[in-house]
PDB file of C-alpha atoms in Angstrom:
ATOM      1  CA  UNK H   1      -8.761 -10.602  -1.893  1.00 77.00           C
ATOM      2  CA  UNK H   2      -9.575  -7.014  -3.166  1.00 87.00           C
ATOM      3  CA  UNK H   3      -8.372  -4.710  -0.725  1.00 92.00           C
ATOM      4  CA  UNK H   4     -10.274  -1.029   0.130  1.00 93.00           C
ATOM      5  CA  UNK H   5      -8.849   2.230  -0.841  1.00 90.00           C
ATOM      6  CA  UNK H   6      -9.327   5.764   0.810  1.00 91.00           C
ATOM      7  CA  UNK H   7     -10.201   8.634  -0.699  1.00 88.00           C
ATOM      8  CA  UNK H   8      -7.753  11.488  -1.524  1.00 83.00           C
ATOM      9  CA  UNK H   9      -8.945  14.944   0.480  1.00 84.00           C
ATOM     10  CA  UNK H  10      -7.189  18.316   1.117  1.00 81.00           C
ATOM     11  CA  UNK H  11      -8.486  17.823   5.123  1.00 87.00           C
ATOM     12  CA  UNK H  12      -9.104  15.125   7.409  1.00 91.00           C
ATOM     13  CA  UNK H  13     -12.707  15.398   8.368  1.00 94.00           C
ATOM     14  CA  UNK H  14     -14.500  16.919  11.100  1.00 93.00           C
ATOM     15  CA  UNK H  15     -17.085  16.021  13.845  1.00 92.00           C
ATOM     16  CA  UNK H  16     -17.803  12.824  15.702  1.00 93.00           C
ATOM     17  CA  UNK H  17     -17.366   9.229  14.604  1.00 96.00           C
ATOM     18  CA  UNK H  18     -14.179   9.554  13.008  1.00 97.00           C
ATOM     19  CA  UNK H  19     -10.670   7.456  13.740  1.00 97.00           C
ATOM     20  CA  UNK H  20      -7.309   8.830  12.518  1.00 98.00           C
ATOM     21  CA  UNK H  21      -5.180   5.699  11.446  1.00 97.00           C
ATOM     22  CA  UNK H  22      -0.860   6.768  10.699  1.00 96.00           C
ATOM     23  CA  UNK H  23      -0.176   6.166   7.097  1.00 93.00           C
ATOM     24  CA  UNK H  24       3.499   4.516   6.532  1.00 90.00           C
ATOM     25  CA  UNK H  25       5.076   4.153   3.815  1.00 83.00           C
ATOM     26  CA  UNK H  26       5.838   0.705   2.702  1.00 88.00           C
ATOM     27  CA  UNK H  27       4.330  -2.129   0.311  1.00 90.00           C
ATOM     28  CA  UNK H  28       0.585  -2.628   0.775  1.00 92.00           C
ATOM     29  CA  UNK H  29       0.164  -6.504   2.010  1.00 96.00           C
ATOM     30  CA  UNK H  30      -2.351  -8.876   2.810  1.00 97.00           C
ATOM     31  CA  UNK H  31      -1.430 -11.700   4.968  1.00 98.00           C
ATOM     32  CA  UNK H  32      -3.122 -15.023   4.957  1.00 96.00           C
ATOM     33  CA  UNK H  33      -2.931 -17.222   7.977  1.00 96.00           C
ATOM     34  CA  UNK H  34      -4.390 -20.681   6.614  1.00 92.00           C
ATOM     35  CA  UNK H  35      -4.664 -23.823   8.060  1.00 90.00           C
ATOM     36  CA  UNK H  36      -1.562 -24.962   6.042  1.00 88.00           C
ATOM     37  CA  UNK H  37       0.423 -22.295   6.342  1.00 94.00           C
ATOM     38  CA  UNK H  38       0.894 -18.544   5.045  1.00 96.00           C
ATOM     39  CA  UNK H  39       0.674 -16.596   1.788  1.00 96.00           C
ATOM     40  CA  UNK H  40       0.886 -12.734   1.645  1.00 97.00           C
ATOM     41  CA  UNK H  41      -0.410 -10.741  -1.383  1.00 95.00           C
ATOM     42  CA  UNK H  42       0.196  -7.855  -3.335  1.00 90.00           C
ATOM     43  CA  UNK H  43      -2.662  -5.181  -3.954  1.00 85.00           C
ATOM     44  CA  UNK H  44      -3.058  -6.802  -7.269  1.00 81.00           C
ATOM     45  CA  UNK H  45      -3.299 -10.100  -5.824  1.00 86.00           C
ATOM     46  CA  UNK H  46       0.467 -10.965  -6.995  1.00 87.00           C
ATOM     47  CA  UNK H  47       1.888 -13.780  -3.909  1.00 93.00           C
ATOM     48  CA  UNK H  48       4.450 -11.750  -2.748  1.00 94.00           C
ATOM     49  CA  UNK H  49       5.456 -14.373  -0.110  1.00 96.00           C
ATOM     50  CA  UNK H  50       9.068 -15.376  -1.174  1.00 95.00           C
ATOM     51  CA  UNK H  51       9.886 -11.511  -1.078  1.00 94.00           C
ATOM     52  CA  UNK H  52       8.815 -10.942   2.415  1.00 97.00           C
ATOM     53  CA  UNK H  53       9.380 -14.112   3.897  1.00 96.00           C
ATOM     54  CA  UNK H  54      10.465 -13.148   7.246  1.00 96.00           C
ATOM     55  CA  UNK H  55       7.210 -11.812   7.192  1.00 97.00           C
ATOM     56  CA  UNK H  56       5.996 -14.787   6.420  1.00 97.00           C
ATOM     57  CA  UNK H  57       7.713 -17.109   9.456  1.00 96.00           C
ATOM     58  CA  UNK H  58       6.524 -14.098  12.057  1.00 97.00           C
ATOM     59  CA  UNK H  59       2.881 -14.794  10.989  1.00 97.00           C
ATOM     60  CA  UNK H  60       3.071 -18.243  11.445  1.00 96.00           C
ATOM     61  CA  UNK H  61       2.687 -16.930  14.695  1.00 96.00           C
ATOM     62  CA  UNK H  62      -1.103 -15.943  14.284  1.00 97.00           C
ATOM     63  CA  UNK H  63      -4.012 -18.211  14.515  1.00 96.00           C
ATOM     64  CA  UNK H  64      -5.162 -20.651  11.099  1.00 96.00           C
ATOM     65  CA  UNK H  65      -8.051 -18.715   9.798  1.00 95.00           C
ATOM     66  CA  UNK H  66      -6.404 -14.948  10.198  1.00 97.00           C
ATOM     67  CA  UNK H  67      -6.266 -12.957   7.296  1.00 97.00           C
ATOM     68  CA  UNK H  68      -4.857  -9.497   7.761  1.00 98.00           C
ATOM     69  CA  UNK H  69      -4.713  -6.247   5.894  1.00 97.00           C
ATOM     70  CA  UNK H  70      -1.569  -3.640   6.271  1.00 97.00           C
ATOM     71  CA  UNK H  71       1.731  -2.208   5.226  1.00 96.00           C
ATOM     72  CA  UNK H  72       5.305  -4.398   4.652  1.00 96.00           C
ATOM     73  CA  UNK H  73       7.857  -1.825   5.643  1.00 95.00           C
ATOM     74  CA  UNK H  74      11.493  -1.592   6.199  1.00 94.00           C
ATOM     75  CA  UNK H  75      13.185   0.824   9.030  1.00 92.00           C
ATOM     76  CA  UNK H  76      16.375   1.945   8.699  1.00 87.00           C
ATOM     77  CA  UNK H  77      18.907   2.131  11.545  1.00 84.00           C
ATOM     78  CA  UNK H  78      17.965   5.485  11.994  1.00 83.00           C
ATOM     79  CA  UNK H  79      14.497   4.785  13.185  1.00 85.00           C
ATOM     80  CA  UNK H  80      12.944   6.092   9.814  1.00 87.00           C
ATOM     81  CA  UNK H  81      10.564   4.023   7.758  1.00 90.00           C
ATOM     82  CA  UNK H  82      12.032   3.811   3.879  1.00 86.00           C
ATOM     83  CA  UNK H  83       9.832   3.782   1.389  1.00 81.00           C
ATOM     84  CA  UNK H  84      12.693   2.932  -0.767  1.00 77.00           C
ATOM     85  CA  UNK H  85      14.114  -0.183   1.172  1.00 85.00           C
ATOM     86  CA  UNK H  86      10.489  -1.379   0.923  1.00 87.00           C
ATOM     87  CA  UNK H  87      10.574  -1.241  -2.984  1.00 79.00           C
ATOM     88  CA  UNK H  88      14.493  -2.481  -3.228  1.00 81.00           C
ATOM     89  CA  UNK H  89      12.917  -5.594  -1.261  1.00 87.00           C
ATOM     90  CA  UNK H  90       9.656  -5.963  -3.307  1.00 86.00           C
ATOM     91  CA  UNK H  91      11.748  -5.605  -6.713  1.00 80.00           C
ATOM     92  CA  UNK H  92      14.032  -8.572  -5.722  1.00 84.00           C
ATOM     93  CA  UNK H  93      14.683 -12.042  -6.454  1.00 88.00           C
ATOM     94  CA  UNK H  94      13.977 -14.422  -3.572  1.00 91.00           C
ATOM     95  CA  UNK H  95      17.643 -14.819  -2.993  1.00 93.00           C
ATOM     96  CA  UNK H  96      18.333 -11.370  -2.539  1.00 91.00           C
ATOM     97  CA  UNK H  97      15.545 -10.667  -0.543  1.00 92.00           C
ATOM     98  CA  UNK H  98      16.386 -13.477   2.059  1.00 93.00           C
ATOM     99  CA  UNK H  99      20.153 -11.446   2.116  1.00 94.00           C
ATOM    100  CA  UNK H 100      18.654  -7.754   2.293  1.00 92.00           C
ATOM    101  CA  UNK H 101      15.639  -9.625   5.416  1.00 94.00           C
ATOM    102  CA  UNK H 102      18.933 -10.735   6.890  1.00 93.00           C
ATOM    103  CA  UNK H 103      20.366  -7.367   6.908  1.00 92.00           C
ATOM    104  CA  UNK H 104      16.708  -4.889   7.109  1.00 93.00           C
ATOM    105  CA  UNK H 105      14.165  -7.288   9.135  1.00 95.00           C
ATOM    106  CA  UNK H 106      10.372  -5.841   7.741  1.00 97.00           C
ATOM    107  CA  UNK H 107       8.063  -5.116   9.652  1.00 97.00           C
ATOM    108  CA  UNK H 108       4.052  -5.570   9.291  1.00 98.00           C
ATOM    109  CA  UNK H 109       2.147  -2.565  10.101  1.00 97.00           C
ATOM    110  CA  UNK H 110      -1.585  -3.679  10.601  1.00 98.00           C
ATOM    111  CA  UNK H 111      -4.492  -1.492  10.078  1.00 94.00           C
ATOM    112  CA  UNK H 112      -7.887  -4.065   9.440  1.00 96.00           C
ATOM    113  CA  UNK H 113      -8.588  -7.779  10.136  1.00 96.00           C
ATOM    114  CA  UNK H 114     -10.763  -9.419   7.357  1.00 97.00           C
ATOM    115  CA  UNK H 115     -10.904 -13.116   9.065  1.00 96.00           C
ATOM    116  CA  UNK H 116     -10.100 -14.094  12.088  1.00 94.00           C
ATOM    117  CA  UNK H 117     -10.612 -17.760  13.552  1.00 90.00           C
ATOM    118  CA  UNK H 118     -14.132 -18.922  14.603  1.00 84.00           C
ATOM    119  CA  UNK H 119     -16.393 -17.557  16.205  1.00 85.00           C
ATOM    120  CA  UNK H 120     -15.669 -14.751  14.319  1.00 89.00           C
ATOM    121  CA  UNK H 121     -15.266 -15.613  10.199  1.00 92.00           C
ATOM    122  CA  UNK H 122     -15.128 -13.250   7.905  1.00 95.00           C
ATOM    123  CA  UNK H 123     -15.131  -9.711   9.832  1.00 96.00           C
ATOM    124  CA  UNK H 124     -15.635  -7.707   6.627  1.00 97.00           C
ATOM    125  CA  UNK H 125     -19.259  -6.401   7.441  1.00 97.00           C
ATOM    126  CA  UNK H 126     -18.550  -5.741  10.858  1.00 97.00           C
ATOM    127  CA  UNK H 127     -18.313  -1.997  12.048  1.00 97.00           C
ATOM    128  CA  UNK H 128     -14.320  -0.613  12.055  1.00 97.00           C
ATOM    129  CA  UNK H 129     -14.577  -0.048  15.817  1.00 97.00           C
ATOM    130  CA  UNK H 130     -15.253  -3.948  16.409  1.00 96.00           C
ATOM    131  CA  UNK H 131     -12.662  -5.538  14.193  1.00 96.00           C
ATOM    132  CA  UNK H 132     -10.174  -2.644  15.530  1.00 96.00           C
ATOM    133  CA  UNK H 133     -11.301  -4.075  18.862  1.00 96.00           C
ATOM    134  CA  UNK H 134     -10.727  -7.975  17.272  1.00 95.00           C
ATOM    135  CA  UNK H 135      -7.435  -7.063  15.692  1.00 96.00           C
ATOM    136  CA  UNK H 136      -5.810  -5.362  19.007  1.00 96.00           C
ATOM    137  CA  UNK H 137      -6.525  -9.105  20.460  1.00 95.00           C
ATOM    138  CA  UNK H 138      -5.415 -11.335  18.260  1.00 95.00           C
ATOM    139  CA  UNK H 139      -2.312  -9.375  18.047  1.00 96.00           C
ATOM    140  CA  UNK H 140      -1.642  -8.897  21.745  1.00 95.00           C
ATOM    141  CA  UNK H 141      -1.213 -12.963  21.823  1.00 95.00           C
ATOM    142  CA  UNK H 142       1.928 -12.793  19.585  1.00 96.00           C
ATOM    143  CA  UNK H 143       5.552 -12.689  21.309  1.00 94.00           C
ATOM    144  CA  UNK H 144       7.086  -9.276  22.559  1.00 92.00           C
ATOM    145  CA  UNK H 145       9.313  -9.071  19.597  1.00 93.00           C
ATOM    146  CA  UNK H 146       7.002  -9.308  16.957  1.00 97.00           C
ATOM    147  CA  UNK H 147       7.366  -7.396  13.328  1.00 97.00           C
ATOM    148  CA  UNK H 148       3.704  -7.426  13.143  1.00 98.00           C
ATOM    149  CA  UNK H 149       2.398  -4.874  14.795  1.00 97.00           C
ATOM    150  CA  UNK H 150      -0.766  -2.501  14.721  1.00 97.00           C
ATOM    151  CA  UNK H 151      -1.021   0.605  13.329  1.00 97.00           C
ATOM    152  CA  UNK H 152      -1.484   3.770  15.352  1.00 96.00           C
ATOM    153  CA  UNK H 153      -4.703   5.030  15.990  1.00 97.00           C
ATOM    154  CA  UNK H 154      -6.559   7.605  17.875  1.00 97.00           C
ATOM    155  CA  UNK H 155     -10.267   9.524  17.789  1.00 96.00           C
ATOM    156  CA  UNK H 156      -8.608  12.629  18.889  1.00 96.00           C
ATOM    157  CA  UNK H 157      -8.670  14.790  15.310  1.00 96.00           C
ATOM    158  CA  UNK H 158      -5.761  17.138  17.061  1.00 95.00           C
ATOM    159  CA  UNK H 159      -3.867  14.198  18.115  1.00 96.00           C
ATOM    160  CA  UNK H 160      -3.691  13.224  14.860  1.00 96.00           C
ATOM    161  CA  UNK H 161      -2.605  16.037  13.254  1.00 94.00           C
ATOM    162  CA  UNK H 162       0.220  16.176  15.952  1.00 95.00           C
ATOM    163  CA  UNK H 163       1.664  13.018  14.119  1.00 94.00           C
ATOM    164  CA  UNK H 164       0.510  14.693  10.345  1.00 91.00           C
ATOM    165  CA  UNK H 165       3.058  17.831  11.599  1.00 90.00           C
ATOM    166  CA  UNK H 166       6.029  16.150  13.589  1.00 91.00           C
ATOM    167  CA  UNK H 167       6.279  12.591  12.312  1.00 90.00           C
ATOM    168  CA  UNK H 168       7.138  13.104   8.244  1.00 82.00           C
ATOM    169  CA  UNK H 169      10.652  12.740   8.954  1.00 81.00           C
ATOM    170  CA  UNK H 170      10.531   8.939  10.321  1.00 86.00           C
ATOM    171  CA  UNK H 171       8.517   7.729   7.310  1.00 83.00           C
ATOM    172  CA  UNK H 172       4.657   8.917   8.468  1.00 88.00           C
ATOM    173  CA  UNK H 173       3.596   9.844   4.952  1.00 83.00           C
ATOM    174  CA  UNK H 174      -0.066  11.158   5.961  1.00 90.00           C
ATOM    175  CA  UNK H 175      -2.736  10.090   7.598  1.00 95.00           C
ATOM    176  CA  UNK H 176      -6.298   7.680   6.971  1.00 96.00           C
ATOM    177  CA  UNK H 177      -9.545   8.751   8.845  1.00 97.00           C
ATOM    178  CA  UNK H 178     -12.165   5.939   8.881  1.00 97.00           C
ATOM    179  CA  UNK H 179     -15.570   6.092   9.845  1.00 97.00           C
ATOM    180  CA  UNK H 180     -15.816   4.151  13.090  1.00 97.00           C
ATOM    181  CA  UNK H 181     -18.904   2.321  11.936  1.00 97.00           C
ATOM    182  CA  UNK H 182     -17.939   1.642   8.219  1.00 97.00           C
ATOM    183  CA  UNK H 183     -17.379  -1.748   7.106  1.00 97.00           C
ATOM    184  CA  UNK H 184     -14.303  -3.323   4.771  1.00 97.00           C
ATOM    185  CA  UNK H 185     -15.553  -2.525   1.456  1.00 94.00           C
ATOM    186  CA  UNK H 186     -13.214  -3.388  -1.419  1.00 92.00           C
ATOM    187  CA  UNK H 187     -12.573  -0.310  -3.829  1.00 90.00           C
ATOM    188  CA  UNK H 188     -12.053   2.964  -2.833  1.00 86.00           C
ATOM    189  CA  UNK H 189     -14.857   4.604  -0.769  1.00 87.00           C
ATOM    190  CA  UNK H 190     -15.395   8.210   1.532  1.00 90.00           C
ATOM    191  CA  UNK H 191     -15.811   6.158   4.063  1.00 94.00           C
ATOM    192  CA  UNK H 192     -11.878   6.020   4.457  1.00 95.00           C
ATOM    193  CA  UNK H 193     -10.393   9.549   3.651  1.00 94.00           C
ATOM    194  CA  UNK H 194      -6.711  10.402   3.561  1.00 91.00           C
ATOM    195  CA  UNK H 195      -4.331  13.386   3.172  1.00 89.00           C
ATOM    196  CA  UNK H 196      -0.442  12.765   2.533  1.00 82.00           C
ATOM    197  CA  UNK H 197       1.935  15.666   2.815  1.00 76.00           C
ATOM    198  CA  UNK H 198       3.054  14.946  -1.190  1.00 63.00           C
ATOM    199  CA  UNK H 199       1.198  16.388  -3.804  1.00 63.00           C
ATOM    200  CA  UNK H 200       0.790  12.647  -5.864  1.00 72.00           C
ATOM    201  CA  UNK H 201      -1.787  10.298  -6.726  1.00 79.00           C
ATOM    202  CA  UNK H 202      -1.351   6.751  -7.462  1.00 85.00           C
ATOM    203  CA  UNK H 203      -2.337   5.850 -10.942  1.00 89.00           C
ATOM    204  CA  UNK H 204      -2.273   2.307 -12.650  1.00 92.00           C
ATOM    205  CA  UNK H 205       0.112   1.743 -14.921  1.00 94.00           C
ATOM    206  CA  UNK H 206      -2.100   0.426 -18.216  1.00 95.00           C
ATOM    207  CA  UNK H 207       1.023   0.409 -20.575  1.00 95.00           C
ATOM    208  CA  UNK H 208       4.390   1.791 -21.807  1.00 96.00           C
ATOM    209  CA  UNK H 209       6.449   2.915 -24.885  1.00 95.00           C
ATOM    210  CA  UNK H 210       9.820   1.496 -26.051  1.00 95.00           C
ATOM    211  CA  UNK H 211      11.307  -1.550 -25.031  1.00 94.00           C
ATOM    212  CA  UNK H 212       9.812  -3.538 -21.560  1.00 94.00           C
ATOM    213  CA  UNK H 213      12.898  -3.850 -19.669  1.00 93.00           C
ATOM    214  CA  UNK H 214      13.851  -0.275 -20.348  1.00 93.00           C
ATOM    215  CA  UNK H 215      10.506   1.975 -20.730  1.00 95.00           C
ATOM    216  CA  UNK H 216      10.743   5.397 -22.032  1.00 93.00           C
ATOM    217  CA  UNK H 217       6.985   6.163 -20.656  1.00 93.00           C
ATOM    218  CA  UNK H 218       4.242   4.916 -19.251  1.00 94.00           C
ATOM    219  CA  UNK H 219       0.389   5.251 -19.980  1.00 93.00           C
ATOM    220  CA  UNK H 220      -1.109   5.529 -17.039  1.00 93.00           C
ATOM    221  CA  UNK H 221      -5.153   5.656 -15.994  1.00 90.00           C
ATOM    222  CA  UNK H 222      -5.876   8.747 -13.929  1.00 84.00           C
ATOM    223  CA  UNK H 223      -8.073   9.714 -11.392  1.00 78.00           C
ATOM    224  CA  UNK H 224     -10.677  11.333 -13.667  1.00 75.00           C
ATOM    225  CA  UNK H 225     -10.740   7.866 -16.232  1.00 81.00           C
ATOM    226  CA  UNK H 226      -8.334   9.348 -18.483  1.00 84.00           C
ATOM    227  CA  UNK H 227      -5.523   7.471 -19.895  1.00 89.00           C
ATOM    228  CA  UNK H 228      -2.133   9.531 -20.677  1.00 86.00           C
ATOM    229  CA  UNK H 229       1.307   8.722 -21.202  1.00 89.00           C
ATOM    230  CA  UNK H 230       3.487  10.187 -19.127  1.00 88.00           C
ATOM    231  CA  UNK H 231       6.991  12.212 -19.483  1.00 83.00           C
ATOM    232  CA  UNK H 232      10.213   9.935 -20.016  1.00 87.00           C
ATOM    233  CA  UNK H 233      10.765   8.492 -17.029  1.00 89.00           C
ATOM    234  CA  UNK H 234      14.512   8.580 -14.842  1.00 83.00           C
ATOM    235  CA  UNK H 235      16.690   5.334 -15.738  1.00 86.00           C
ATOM    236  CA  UNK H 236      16.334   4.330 -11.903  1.00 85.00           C
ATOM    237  CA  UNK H 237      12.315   4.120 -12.078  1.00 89.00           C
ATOM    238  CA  UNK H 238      13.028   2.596 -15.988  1.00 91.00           C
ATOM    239  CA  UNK H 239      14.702   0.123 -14.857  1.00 90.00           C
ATOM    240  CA  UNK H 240      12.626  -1.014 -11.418  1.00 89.00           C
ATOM    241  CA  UNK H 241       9.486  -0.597 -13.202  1.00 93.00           C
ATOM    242  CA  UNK H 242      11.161  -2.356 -16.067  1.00 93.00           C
ATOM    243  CA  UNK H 243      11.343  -6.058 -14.479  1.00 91.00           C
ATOM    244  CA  UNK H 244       7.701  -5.637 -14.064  1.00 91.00           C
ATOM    245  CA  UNK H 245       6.662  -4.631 -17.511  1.00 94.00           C
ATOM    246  CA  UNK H 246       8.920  -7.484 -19.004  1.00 92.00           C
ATOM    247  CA  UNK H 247       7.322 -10.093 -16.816  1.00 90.00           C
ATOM    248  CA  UNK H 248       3.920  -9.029 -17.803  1.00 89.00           C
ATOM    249  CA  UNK H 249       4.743  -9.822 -20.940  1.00 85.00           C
ATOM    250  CA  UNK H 250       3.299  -7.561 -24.463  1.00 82.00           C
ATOM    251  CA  UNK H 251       0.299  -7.158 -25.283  1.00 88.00           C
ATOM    252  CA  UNK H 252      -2.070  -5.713 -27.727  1.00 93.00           C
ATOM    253  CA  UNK H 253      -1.738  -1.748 -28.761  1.00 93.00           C
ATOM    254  CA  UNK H 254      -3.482   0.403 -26.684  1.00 93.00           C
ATOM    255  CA  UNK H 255      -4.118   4.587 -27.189  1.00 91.00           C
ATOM    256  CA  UNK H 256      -4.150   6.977 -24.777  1.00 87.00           C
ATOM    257  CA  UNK H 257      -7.027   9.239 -24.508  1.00 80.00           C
ATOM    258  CA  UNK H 258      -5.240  11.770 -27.097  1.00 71.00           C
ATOM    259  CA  UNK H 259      -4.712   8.984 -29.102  1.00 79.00           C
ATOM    260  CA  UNK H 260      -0.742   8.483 -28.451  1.00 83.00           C
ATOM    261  CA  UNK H 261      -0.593   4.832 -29.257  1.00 92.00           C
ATOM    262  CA  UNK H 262       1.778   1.950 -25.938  1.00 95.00           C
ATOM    263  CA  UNK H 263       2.069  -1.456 -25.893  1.00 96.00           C
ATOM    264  CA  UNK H 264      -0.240  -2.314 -22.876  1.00 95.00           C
ATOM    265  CA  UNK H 265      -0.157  -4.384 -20.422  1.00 94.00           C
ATOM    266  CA  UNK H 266      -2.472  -6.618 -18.353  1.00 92.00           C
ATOM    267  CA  UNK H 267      -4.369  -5.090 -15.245  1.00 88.00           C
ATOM    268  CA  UNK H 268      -2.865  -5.016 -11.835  1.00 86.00           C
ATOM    269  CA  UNK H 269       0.914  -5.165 -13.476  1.00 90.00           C
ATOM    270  CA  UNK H 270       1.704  -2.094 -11.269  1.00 90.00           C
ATOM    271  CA  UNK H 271       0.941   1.284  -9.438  1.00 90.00           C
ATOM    272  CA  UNK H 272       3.564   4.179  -9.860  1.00 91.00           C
ATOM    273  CA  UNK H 273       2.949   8.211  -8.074  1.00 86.00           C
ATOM    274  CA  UNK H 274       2.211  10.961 -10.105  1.00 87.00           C
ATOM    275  CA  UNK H 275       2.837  14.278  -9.661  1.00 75.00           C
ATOM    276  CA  UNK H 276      -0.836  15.508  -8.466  1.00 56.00           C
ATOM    277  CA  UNK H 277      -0.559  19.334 -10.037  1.00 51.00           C
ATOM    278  CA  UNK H 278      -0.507  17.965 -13.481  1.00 48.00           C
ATOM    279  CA  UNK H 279      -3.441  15.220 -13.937  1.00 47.00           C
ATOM    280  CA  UNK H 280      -5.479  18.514 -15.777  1.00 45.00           C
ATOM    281  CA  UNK H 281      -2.987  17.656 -18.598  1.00 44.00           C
ATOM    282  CA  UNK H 282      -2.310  15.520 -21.334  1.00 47.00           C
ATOM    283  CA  UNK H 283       1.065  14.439 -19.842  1.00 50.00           C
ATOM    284  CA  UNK H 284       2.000  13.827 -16.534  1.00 78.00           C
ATOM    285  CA  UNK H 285       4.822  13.085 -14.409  1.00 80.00           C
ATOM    286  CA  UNK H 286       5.946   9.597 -12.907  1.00 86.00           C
ATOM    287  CA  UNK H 287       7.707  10.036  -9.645  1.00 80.00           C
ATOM    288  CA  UNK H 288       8.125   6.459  -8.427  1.00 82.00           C
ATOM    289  CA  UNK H 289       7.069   3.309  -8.226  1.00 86.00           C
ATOM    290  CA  UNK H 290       4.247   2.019  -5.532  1.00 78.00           C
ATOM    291  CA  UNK H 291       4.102  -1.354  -6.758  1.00 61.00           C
ATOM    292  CA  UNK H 292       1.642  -4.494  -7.954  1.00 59.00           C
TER     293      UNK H 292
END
């Protein structure tokens, strides 16, 4: 399932027909409800199930025929969403991630139904304003203490940039303004719009230098369709980013657009933050690690 993408803006935008969604900071997840059980996937299509499967028992929960679109997050016991506890979970073995669910439950953060069970289908084409509507149903059915839960929302522009100024600190990264009458289109679109209070962009990662499990830098494609390698990256982000470059396996050589030669690696592999201010050059820097 290829998931939609908002577009990066300075503002959220103005006038009628707008609704502000919160943006948390987690691991972007689709969740399958089938008829024979559950699968969640990664942006890149990776089945992430074993990794989050406490998600996974909580949607057993939902209806066969419910396929979901949102964020796997982790809360600390301070009440703040962690970004990082999210990728410490996503970067583990099975094992370990059954010990770190037992001692951080995840949550699911729900922003857009896809499917939902007859007589609806597939909800895709329908106006954002109906399968919000859909959604808030399906989910009201589930017990009290559910992790999967929907995201905030509101049509009030200053409400919503009441949350942008007060809420950073408990893991509201930004914010995501959708038309009201858009549909689900995979890709990114201006349709969906977001701002984020840190100055990155997401870029795929399209290769590396040095060895897999220990990469000195990445080539990355950026916004504008060039591909550049990036400076040498901390041994924390080598090393996390590392386990994904080594399962991916070599491939063939690759050159940046300066002509700086990595080993690349196939599409989808992963997604890492770059620091926004310097995409204008030929190197850039890699901040962290969003993820297949």
């Amino acid at each position: 399932m290829s998931v939609a993408l908002a577009q990066p803006v300075p503002a959220l935008p103005t006038g009628a027909g707008w609704v502000f969604e919160m943006k948390v900071d987690g691991h972007r997840t689709v969740m399958w409800r089938t008829d024979g059980g559950v699968r969640l996937q990664a942006r890149s299509g990776r089945d992430v199930t074993a990794v989050w499967g406490d998600l996974a028992l909580a949607s057993l929960a939902l209806p066969p025929g419910t396929v979901l679109d949102g964020e796997a997050v982790i809360v600390t016991e301070d009440g703040r969403i962690s970004f990082e506890a999210a990728q410490g979970r996503a970067a583990s073995s099975p094992s370990r991630a059954r010990l770190l669910a037992s001692r951080r439950p995840a949550h699911y953060i729900v922003w857009d139904a896809l499917q939902l069970p007859l007589p609806f289908g597939d909800v895709r084409a329908r106006p954002y304003r109906e399968r919000r509507a859909a959604l808030l149903d399906v989910l009201s059915a589930l017990p009290a203490n559910s992790p999967i839960q929907a995201v905030s929302a509101t049509n009030d522009r200053h409400m919503a940039l009441t949350w942008y100024n007060t809420l950073q600190g408990q893991g509201v990264d930004g914010l995501v303004a959708k038309r009201a009458a858009s549909p689900y289109r995979a890709g990114r679109s201006s349709a969906w719009q977001k701002i984020r209070h840190a100055e990155t962009v997401d870029a795929e990662v399209v290769g590396y230098t040095g060895p897999a499990a220990r990469p000195r830098a990445l080539a990355v494609q950026l916004p504008d369709g060039r591909t550049a390698l990036t400076q040498r990256l901390a041994t924390p982000l080598a090393a996390r980013i590392g386990r994904l470059l080594a399962a991916a396996g070599p491939g063939p050589t690759g050159r940046t657009s300066a002509g700086l030669p990595y080993t690349a690696v196939p599409h989808g592999t992963a997604v890492v933050e770059i620091a926004a201010g310097t995409t204008r050059h030929a190197v850039v820097t890699a901040t962290r690690l969003r993820g297949p």
